[in-house]
Amino acid sequence: MAVQLSSKEDYTNLLDKYDTWLFDCDGVLWEGDRLIDGATEVLGILRRQKKSVLFVTNNATKSRKNYKKKFDKLSVEAHVDEIFGSAFAAAVYISSVIKLPKEKKVYVIGMSGLEEELQEEGIVTLGGTDPADNTLTPFDLKDWERDPAVGAVLCGLDTSVNYTKLSKAFQYLIKDPNCAFLATNEDSTYPTADGLLPGAGAVSAPLRFALGKDPVSIGKPAGTMLECIKAKHDFDPARTIMVGDRLNTDILFGQNGGLATLLVLTGITKEWEVLGPNPSPIVPDYITNSIGDLRCLGP
Amino acid sequence: MAVQLSSKEDYTNLLDKYDTWLFDCDGVLWEGDRLIDGATEVLGILRRQKKSVLFVTNNATKSRKNYKKKFDKLSVEAHVDEIFGSAFAAAVYISSVIKLPKEKKVYVIGMSGLEEELQEEGIVTLGGTDPADNTLTPFDLKDWERDPAVGAVLCGLDTSVNYTKLSKAFQYLIKDPNCAFLATNEDSTYPTADGLLPGAGAVSAPLRFALGKDPVSIGKPAGTMLECIKAKHDFDPARTIMVGDRLNTDILFGQNGGLATLLVLTGITKEWEVLGPNPSPIVPDYITNSIGDLRCLGP
């Protein structure tokens, strides 16, 4: 049963229990381009209490450097090395976990941020933002030559996804059983300030359906993301809390990693999904309406 | 256990048993733009024996009139009223089964053939080939107004599928629980002369994934297609055979409709899937290598 936090004492106890605070961003700190009320004050309180603050996002459209600009624009203090995105985690996974040989390439369905993170890890990419693949002109297999060096297909959110990219990715995967099928994350939807749009999971769904198999997903709730964080930051899982707005990504991610979890209700998950008559099997340790509720801890 | 046909006697018995012959086209009569050897001769033999010959295709990119041109180009005799496509069946389904009111509209992810069939049934369409929706420029909800008249979203194979179309379709479906979610067909792949590409099922997969629900699928193996044929042609199911190359569409369609089924091996399904150690649970009544095998019945 999730503990509903409401009094100053509840929040003070929470603060005492956890030294490392992992935050999802969209739906927790902001919604599209609108800051959640009180988010900056609460991050300030945590920093003044010498808590470690890390940002863990499935957003793979931006590199960490570019994602930092979003924090700057909304005047939220953050450092690039505190930001962990699924694009960065995917790059680390390809270079360090599956150890794709350097002469191999990755065919990308995704945006510039994903390409940048891969290229920073020394990975050669095809597709992605290449103008030749960002087209609605009909794709014909006979005008195309498959590059035998492609050793993985990686899908992230791509608002320029099209039949040419999907067809090439599909061909790489069916023609070479050793070609890895990867997704930055499987979020079904993507929250914007004006409503939901199809998420990264929807972008890889055509390949999933055409191939009849699922990709290896790197972002939350998979453990790969936490491995990336562990490689860069020392923290005690028993004194770490994951704050998020989605049960099946953020909260499950925290639980998979042995962390405490705090659900906020400013994003995707609605209160009835947790406290209603047919609650989700994924139960967070704590619930609060908004990250702004922790403002009561401030001066 | 499927009966493997090989002798002239086998084929003569088959001819005697069935008066109505339903044919899938891609992978049976042709493969892309290449005619299957002997296909026209066999159709000629059937017609001379006064058999009813009908063509039943999940291809929803072409209207029946346009699909007829494909027969003409390959010099295969066919009449428009012998051709049943999933685009036509979808139009009939919308106007006659769900009886969408005339003032309602259908948001289409699909190509001109699908729009034509809908428009011939008097259905107003949005999306489809509209240049405004055939774009790779980023889609922003705040620049868009949802049309409250949209009462259904219909997805078919669309080689211009893009994030704008998917986002609009998604919005129509999540904002209005009464908006019908339809697919012309769920073929995972689409055979071309040069290989497989993602099929109509892959095009609707992002919506399926983002919504967490499946569309009502109209084409084979669903019974809607057979209802359409029954409305136009008299036939005795006990003396009717469905000839196809896919177990999970053609053969299942025939079985669902109480028809006999003949699998040919010139398309998607490979012999080992039916006769190997782990055969598919979908078992055709008969198997032959190619429709051309029936040439032995000719003069």
PDB file of N, CA, C and O in Angstrom, chain B residues 211-245:
ATOM      1  N   LEU B 211      -2.254   3.510 -27.865  1.00  0.00           N
ATOM      2  CA  LEU B 211      -3.578   3.426 -27.251  1.00  0.00           C
ATOM      3  C   LEU B 211      -3.716   2.219 -26.339  1.00  0.00           C
ATOM      4  O   LEU B 211      -4.616   2.169 -25.505  1.00  0.00           O
ATOM      5  N   GLY B 212      -2.854   1.218 -26.541  1.00  0.00           N
ATOM      6  CA  GLY B 212      -3.007  -0.030 -25.791  1.00  0.00           C
ATOM      7  C   GLY B 212      -4.253  -0.786 -26.199  1.00  0.00           C
ATOM      8  O   GLY B 212      -4.832  -1.515 -25.401  1.00  0.00           O
ATOM      9  N   LYS B 213      -4.698  -0.602 -27.446  1.00  0.00           N
ATOM     10  CA  LYS B 213      -5.830  -1.404 -27.914  1.00  0.00           C
ATOM     11  C   LYS B 213      -5.726  -1.696 -29.412  1.00  0.00           C
ATOM     12  O   LYS B 213      -5.051  -0.963 -30.143  1.00  0.00           O
ATOM     13  N   ASP B 214      -6.392  -2.767 -29.825  1.00  0.00           N
ATOM     14  CA  ASP B 214      -6.296  -3.203 -31.213  1.00  0.00           C
ATOM     15  C   ASP B 214      -7.443  -2.641 -32.044  1.00  0.00           C
ATOM     16  O   ASP B 214      -8.563  -2.497 -31.561  1.00  0.00           O
ATOM     17  N   PRO B 215      -7.167  -2.353 -33.320  1.00  0.00           N
ATOM     18  CA  PRO B 215      -8.247  -1.902 -34.199  1.00  0.00           C
ATOM     19  C   PRO B 215      -9.157  -3.071 -34.589  1.00  0.00           C
ATOM     20  O   PRO B 215      -8.759  -4.229 -34.490  1.00  0.00           O
ATOM     21  N   VAL B 216     -10.346  -2.743 -35.042  1.00  0.00           N
ATOM     22  CA  VAL B 216     -11.173  -3.733 -35.720  1.00  0.00           C
ATOM     23  C   VAL B 216     -10.591  -3.877 -37.118  1.00  0.00           C
ATOM     24  O   VAL B 216     -10.481  -2.894 -37.859  1.00  0.00           O
ATOM     25  N   SER B 217     -10.181  -5.078 -37.470  1.00  0.00           N
ATOM     26  CA  SER B 217      -9.563  -5.280 -38.778  1.00  0.00           C
ATOM     27  C   SER B 217     -10.592  -5.855 -39.747  1.00  0.00           C
ATOM     28  O   SER B 217     -11.342  -6.761 -39.405  1.00  0.00           O
ATOM     29  N   ILE B 218     -10.631  -5.294 -40.956  1.00  0.00           N
ATOM     30  CA  ILE B 218     -11.699  -5.597 -41.906  1.00  0.00           C
ATOM     31  C   ILE B 218     -11.306  -6.713 -42.878  1.00  0.00           C
ATOM     32  O   ILE B 218     -12.117  -7.545 -43.249  1.00  0.00           O
ATOM     33  N   GLY B 219     -10.083  -6.688 -43.330  1.00  0.00           N
ATOM     34  CA  GLY B 219      -9.643  -7.614 -44.384  1.00  0.00           C
ATOM     35  C   GLY B 219      -9.477  -9.042 -43.870  1.00  0.00           C
ATOM     36  O   GLY B 219      -9.797  -9.352 -42.727  1.00  0.00           O
ATOM     37  N   LYS B 220      -8.970  -9.918 -44.757  1.00  0.00           N
ATOM     38  CA  LYS B 220      -8.685 -11.289 -44.349  1.00  0.00           C
ATOM     39  C   LYS B 220      -7.790 -11.278 -43.110  1.00  0.00           C
ATOM     40  O   LYS B 220      -6.873 -10.458 -43.071  1.00  0.00           O
ATOM     41  N   PRO B 221      -7.938 -12.090 -42.111  1.00  0.00           N
ATOM     42  CA  PRO B 221      -8.852 -13.232 -42.051  1.00  0.00           C
ATOM     43  C   PRO B 221     -10.256 -12.898 -41.518  1.00  0.00           C
ATOM     44  O   PRO B 221     -11.029 -13.812 -41.333  1.00  0.00           O
ATOM     45  N   ALA B 222     -10.555 -11.597 -41.275  1.00  0.00           N
ATOM     46  CA  ALA B 222     -11.857 -11.259 -40.687  1.00  0.00           C
ATOM     47  C   ALA B 222     -13.004 -11.631 -41.636  1.00  0.00           C
ATOM     48  O   ALA B 222     -12.846 -11.630 -42.863  1.00  0.00           O
ATOM     49  N   GLY B 223     -14.158 -11.917 -41.050  1.00  0.00           N
ATOM     50  CA  GLY B 223     -15.312 -12.349 -41.831  1.00  0.00           C
ATOM     51  C   GLY B 223     -15.974 -11.223 -42.616  1.00  0.00           C
ATOM     52  O   GLY B 223     -16.770 -11.488 -43.532  1.00  0.00           O
ATOM     53  N   THR B 224     -15.625  -9.966 -42.294  1.00  0.00           N
ATOM     54  CA  THR B 224     -16.263  -8.826 -42.967  1.00  0.00           C
ATOM     55  C   THR B 224     -16.089  -8.903 -44.476  1.00  0.00           C
ATOM     56  O   THR B 224     -17.000  -8.610 -45.249  1.00  0.00           O
ATOM     57  N   MET B 225     -14.898  -9.301 -44.887  1.00  0.00           N
ATOM     58  CA  MET B 225     -14.610  -9.414 -46.313  1.00  0.00           C
ATOM     59  C   MET B 225     -15.550 -10.437 -46.980  1.00  0.00           C
ATOM     60  O   MET B 225     -16.074 -10.181 -48.065  1.00  0.00           O
ATOM     61  N   LEU B 226     -15.767 -11.558 -46.319  1.00  0.00           N
ATOM     62  CA  LEU B 226     -16.632 -12.585 -46.907  1.00  0.00           C
ATOM     63  C   LEU B 226     -18.088 -12.100 -46.966  1.00  0.00           C
ATOM     64  O   LEU B 226     -18.806 -12.396 -47.931  1.00  0.00           O
ATOM     65  N   GLU B 227     -18.481 -11.315 -45.954  1.00  0.00           N
ATOM     66  CA  GLU B 227     -19.840 -10.747 -45.969  1.00  0.00           C
ATOM     67  C   GLU B 227     -20.023  -9.855 -47.202  1.00  0.00           C
ATOM     68  O   GLU B 227     -21.066  -9.861 -47.844  1.00  0.00           O
ATOM     69  N   CYS B 228     -18.999  -9.084 -47.507  1.00  0.00           N
ATOM     70  CA  CYS B 228     -19.021  -8.210 -48.690  1.00  0.00           C
ATOM     71  C   CYS B 228     -19.198  -9.030 -49.970  1.00  0.00           C
ATOM     72  O   CYS B 228     -19.942  -8.647 -50.872  1.00  0.00           O
ATOM     73  N   ILE B 229     -18.463 -10.135 -50.048  1.00  0.00           N
ATOM     74  CA  ILE B 229     -18.538 -10.980 -51.249  1.00  0.00           C
ATOM     75  C   ILE B 229     -19.921 -11.603 -51.343  1.00  0.00           C
ATOM     76  O   ILE B 229     -20.545 -11.601 -52.410  1.00  0.00           O
ATOM     77  N   LYS B 230     -20.426 -12.092 -50.206  1.00  0.00           N
ATOM     78  CA  LYS B 230     -21.756 -12.723 -50.185  1.00  0.00           C
ATOM     79  C   LYS B 230     -22.842 -11.756 -50.648  1.00  0.00           C
ATOM     80  O   LYS B 230     -23.825 -12.160 -51.268  1.00  0.00           O
ATOM     81  N   ALA B 231     -22.671 -10.479 -50.315  1.00  0.00           N
ATOM     82  CA  ALA B 231     -23.666  -9.471 -50.684  1.00  0.00           C
ATOM     83  C   ALA B 231     -23.732  -9.287 -52.202  1.00  0.00           C
ATOM     84  O   ALA B 231     -24.727  -8.811 -52.738  1.00  0.00           O
ATOM     85  N   LYS B 232     -22.669  -9.659 -52.897  1.00  0.00           N
ATOM     86  CA  LYS B 232     -22.597  -9.410 -54.345  1.00  0.00           C
ATOM     87  C   LYS B 232     -22.669 -10.693 -55.172  1.00  0.00           C
ATOM     88  O   LYS B 232     -23.010 -10.652 -56.358  1.00  0.00           O
ATOM     89  N   HIS B 233     -22.259 -11.828 -54.602  1.00  0.00           N
ATOM     90  CA  HIS B 233     -22.180 -13.079 -55.370  1.00  0.00           C
ATOM     91  C   HIS B 233     -22.833 -14.207 -54.597  1.00  0.00           C
ATOM     92  O   HIS B 233     -22.614 -14.342 -53.395  1.00  0.00           O
ATOM     93  N   ASP B 234     -23.585 -15.006 -55.330  1.00  0.00           N
ATOM     94  CA  ASP B 234     -24.162 -16.206 -54.752  1.00  0.00           C
ATOM     95  C   ASP B 234     -23.127 -17.315 -54.817  1.00  0.00           C
ATOM     96  O   ASP B 234     -22.566 -17.558 -55.898  1.00  0.00           O
ATOM     97  N   PHE B 235     -22.859 -17.969 -53.702  1.00  0.00           N
ATOM     98  CA  PHE B 235     -21.982 -19.145 -53.797  1.00  0.00           C
ATOM     99  C   PHE B 235     -22.281 -20.085 -52.636  1.00  0.00           C
ATOM    100  O   PHE B 235     -22.793 -19.668 -51.589  1.00  0.00           O
ATOM    101  N   ASP B 236     -21.984 -21.340 -52.856  1.00  0.00           N
ATOM    102  CA  ASP B 236     -22.190 -22.368 -51.839  1.00  0.00           C
ATOM    103  C   ASP B 236     -20.852 -22.588 -51.128  1.00  0.00           C
ATOM    104  O   ASP B 236     -19.905 -23.105 -51.734  1.00  0.00           O
ATOM    105  N   PRO B 237     -20.748 -22.213 -49.859  1.00  0.00           N
ATOM    106  CA  PRO B 237     -19.451 -22.357 -49.158  1.00  0.00           C
ATOM    107  C   PRO B 237     -18.872 -23.770 -49.271  1.00  0.00           C
ATOM    108  O   PRO B 237     -17.653 -23.932 -49.356  1.00  0.00           O
ATOM    109  N   ALA B 238     -19.735 -24.773 -49.307  1.00  0.00           N
ATOM    110  CA  ALA B 238     -19.253 -26.162 -49.375  1.00  0.00           C
ATOM    111  C   ALA B 238     -18.591 -26.476 -50.717  1.00  0.00           C
ATOM    112  O   ALA B 238     -17.859 -27.457 -50.843  1.00  0.00           O
ATOM    113  N   ARG B 239     -18.879 -25.641 -51.730  1.00  0.00           N
ATOM    114  CA  ARG B 239     -18.273 -25.868 -53.043  1.00  0.00           C
ATOM    115  C   ARG B 239     -17.377 -24.681 -53.448  1.00  0.00           C
ATOM    116  O   ARG B 239     -17.242 -24.341 -54.619  1.00  0.00           O
ATOM    117  N   THR B 240     -16.791 -24.058 -52.404  1.00  0.00           N
ATOM    118  CA  THR B 240     -15.944 -22.878 -52.634  1.00  0.00           C
ATOM    119  C   THR B 240     -14.567 -23.112 -52.024  1.00  0.00           C
ATOM    120  O   THR B 240     -14.460 -23.671 -50.920  1.00  0.00           O
ATOM    121  N   ILE B 241     -13.536 -22.679 -52.720  1.00  0.00           N
ATOM    122  CA  ILE B 241     -12.166 -22.857 -52.214  1.00  0.00           C
ATOM    123  C   ILE B 241     -11.416 -21.523 -52.244  1.00  0.00           C
ATOM    124  O   ILE B 241     -11.557 -20.744 -53.192  1.00  0.00           O
ATOM    125  N   MET B 242     -10.688 -21.281 -51.181  1.00  0.00           N
ATOM    126  CA  MET B 242      -9.850 -20.077 -51.080  1.00  0.00           C
ATOM    127  C   MET B 242      -8.408 -20.477 -51.348  1.00  0.00           C
ATOM    128  O   MET B 242      -7.895 -21.390 -50.698  1.00  0.00           O
ATOM    129  N   VAL B 243      -7.782 -19.810 -52.323  1.00  0.00           N
ATOM    130  CA  VAL B 243      -6.393 -20.110 -52.682  1.00  0.00           C
ATOM    131  C   VAL B 243      -5.507 -18.957 -52.195  1.00  0.00           C
ATOM    132  O   VAL B 243      -5.745 -17.800 -52.573  1.00  0.00           O
ATOM    133  N   GLY B 244      -4.530 -19.256 -51.364  1.00  0.00           N
ATOM    134  CA  GLY B 244      -3.691 -18.175 -50.843  1.00  0.00           C
ATOM    135  C   GLY B 244      -2.298 -18.625 -50.474  1.00  0.00           C
ATOM    136  O   GLY B 244      -1.998 -19.826 -50.481  1.00  0.00           O
ATOM    137  N   ASP B 245      -1.463 -17.651 -50.132  1.00  0.00           N
ATOM    138  CA  ASP B 245      -0.070 -17.936 -49.782  1.00  0.00           C
ATOM    139  C   ASP B 245       0.229 -17.672 -48.305  1.00  0.00           C
ATOM    140  O   ASP B 245       1.349 -17.903 -47.871  1.00  0.00           O
TER     141      ASP B 245
END
